[in-house]
Coordinates of C-alpha atoms in Angstrom, one line a residue:
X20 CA -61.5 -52.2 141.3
X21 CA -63.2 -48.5 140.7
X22 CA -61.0 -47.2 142.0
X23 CA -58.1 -48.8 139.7
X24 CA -59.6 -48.2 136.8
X25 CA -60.4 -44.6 137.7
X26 CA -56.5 -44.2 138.2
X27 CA -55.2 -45.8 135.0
X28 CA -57.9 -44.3 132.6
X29 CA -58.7 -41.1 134.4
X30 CA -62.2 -39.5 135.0
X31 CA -63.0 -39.5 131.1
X32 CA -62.9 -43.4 131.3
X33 CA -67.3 -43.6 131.5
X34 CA -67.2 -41.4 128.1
X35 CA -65.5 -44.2 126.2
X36 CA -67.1 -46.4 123.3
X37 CA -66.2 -49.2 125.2
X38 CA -68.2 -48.3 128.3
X39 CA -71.3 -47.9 126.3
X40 CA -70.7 -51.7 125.0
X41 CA -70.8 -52.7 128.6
X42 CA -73.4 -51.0 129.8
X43 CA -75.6 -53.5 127.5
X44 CA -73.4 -56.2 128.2
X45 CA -73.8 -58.6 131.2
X46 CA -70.5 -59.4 134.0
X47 CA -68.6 -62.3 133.0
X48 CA -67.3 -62.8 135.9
X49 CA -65.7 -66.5 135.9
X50 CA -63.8 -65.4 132.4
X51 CA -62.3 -61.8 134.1
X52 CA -59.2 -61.6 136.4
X53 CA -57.7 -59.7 138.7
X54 CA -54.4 -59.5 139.6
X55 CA -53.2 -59.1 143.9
X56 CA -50.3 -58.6 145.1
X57 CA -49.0 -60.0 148.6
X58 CA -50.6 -57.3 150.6
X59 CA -53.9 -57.7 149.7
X60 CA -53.5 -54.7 146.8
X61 CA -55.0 -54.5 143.4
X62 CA -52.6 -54.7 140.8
X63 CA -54.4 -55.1 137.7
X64 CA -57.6 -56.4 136.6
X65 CA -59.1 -57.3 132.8
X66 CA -62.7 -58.1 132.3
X67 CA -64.7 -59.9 130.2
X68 CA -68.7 -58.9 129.3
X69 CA -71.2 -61.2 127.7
X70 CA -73.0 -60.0 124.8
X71 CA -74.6 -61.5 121.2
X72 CA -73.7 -61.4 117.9
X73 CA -76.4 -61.9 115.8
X74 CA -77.6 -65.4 117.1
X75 CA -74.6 -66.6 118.9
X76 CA -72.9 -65.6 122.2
X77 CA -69.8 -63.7 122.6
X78 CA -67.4 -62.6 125.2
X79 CA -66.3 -58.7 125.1
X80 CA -63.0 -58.2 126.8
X81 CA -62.0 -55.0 128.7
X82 CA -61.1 -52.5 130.6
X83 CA -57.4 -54.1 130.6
X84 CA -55.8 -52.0 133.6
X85 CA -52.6 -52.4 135.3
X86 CA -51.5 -50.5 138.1
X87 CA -48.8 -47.6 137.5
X88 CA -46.4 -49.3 139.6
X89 CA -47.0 -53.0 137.7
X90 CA -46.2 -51.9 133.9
X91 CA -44.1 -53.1 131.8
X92 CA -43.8 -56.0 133.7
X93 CA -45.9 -58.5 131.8
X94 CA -49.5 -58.5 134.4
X95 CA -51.1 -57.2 131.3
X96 CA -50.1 -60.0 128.8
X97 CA -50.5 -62.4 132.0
X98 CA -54.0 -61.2 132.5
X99 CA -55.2 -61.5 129.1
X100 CA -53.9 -65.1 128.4
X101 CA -55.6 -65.9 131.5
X102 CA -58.6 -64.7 130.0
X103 CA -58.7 -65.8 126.3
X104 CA -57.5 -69.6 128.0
X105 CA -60.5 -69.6 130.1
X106 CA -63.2 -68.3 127.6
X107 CA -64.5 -71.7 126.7
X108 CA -64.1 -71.2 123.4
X109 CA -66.4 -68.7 122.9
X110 CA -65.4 -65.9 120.3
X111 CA -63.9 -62.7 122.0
X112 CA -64.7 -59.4 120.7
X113 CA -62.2 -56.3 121.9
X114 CA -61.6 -52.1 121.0
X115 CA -58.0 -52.1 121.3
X116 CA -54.5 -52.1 119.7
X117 CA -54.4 -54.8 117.1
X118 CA -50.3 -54.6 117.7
X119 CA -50.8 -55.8 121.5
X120 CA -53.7 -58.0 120.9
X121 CA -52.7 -60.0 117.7
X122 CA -50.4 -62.5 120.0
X123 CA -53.8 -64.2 121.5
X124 CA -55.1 -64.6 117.4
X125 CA -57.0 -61.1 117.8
X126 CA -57.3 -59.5 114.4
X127 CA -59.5 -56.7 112.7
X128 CA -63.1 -57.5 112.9
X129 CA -64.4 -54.8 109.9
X130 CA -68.1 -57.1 109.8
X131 CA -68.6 -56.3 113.6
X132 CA -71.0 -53.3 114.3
X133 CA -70.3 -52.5 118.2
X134 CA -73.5 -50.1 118.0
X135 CA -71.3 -47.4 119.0
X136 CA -69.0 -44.4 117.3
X137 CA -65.4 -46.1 116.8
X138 CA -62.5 -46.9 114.6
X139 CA -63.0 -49.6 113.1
X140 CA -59.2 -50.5 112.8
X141 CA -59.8 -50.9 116.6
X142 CA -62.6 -53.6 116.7
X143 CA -60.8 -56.6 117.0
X144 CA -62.1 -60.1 117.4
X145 CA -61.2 -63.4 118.8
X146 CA -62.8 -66.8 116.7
X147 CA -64.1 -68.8 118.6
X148 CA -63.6 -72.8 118.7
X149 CA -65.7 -73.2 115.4
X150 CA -63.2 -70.9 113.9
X151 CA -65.7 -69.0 111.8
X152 CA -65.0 -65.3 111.1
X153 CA -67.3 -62.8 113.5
X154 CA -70.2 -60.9 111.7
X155 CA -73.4 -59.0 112.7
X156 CA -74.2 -56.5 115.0
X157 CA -73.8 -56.8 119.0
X158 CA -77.1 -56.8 121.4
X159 CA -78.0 -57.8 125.2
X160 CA -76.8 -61.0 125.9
X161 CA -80.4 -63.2 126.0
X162 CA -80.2 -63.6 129.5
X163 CA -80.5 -60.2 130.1
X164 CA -83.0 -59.0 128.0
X165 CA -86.7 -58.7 128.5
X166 CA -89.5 -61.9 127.8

């Protein structure tokens, strides 16, 4: 999987906003997918981290990837309706393009302080279940944080 994303976001990929999110964030694992193809290869993989806003847990979506060779095809889109289908509801927080995300009910998210330097046209979020609007600043998810 490295080695995927190193080739679809090059060596500057660690430097990004959204890498410093994760690095506080915990592996969601059973909310992430990746995409094979019949040989065993990678062909595209999106993520999903768990973090907190304010009180309440949230799910923090990315790196999207698709391979070079895959694009254009739909994998992407696939890949994240897989995702937001399988987040049990929980709200989803994102940096992206609102113009790609806003199909899956992704809009701006200008009350969400990500803790880190970026444009806040590209904070996006998700509502969860309960509908309500997202708010507060992100931490550790509570399993991962010190007692």
């Amino acid at each position: 999987m490295e080695a995927l994303l190193d080739q679809v976001f090059g060596p500057g990929r660690r430097a990004k906003s959204a890498q410093r999110v994760r690095e506080i964030a915990a592996p969601a694992t059973r909310h992430s997918c990746l995409a094979v193809g019949p040989s065993g290869e990678m062909l595209g993989v999106c993520r999903q981290f768990e973090l907190q806003l304010v009180d309440s847990p949230v799910l923090f979506l990315g790196p999207l990837a698709v391979r070079a060779s895959h694009r254009g095809q739909g994998l992407g889109q696939a890949m994240v309706s897989w995702c937001v289908a399988n987040s049990a509801g929980q709200p989803i927080l994102t940096i992206g393009n609102l113009g790609f995300f806003q199909a899956w009910g992704f809009a701006r998210a200008a009350c969400v302080d990500l803790g880190v330097p970026v444009a806040s046209a590209r904070v996006l979020a998700r509502a969860g279940q309960d509908g309500r609007e997202l708010a507060g600043r992100i931490s550790a998810p509570r399993a991962a944080r010190p007692t």
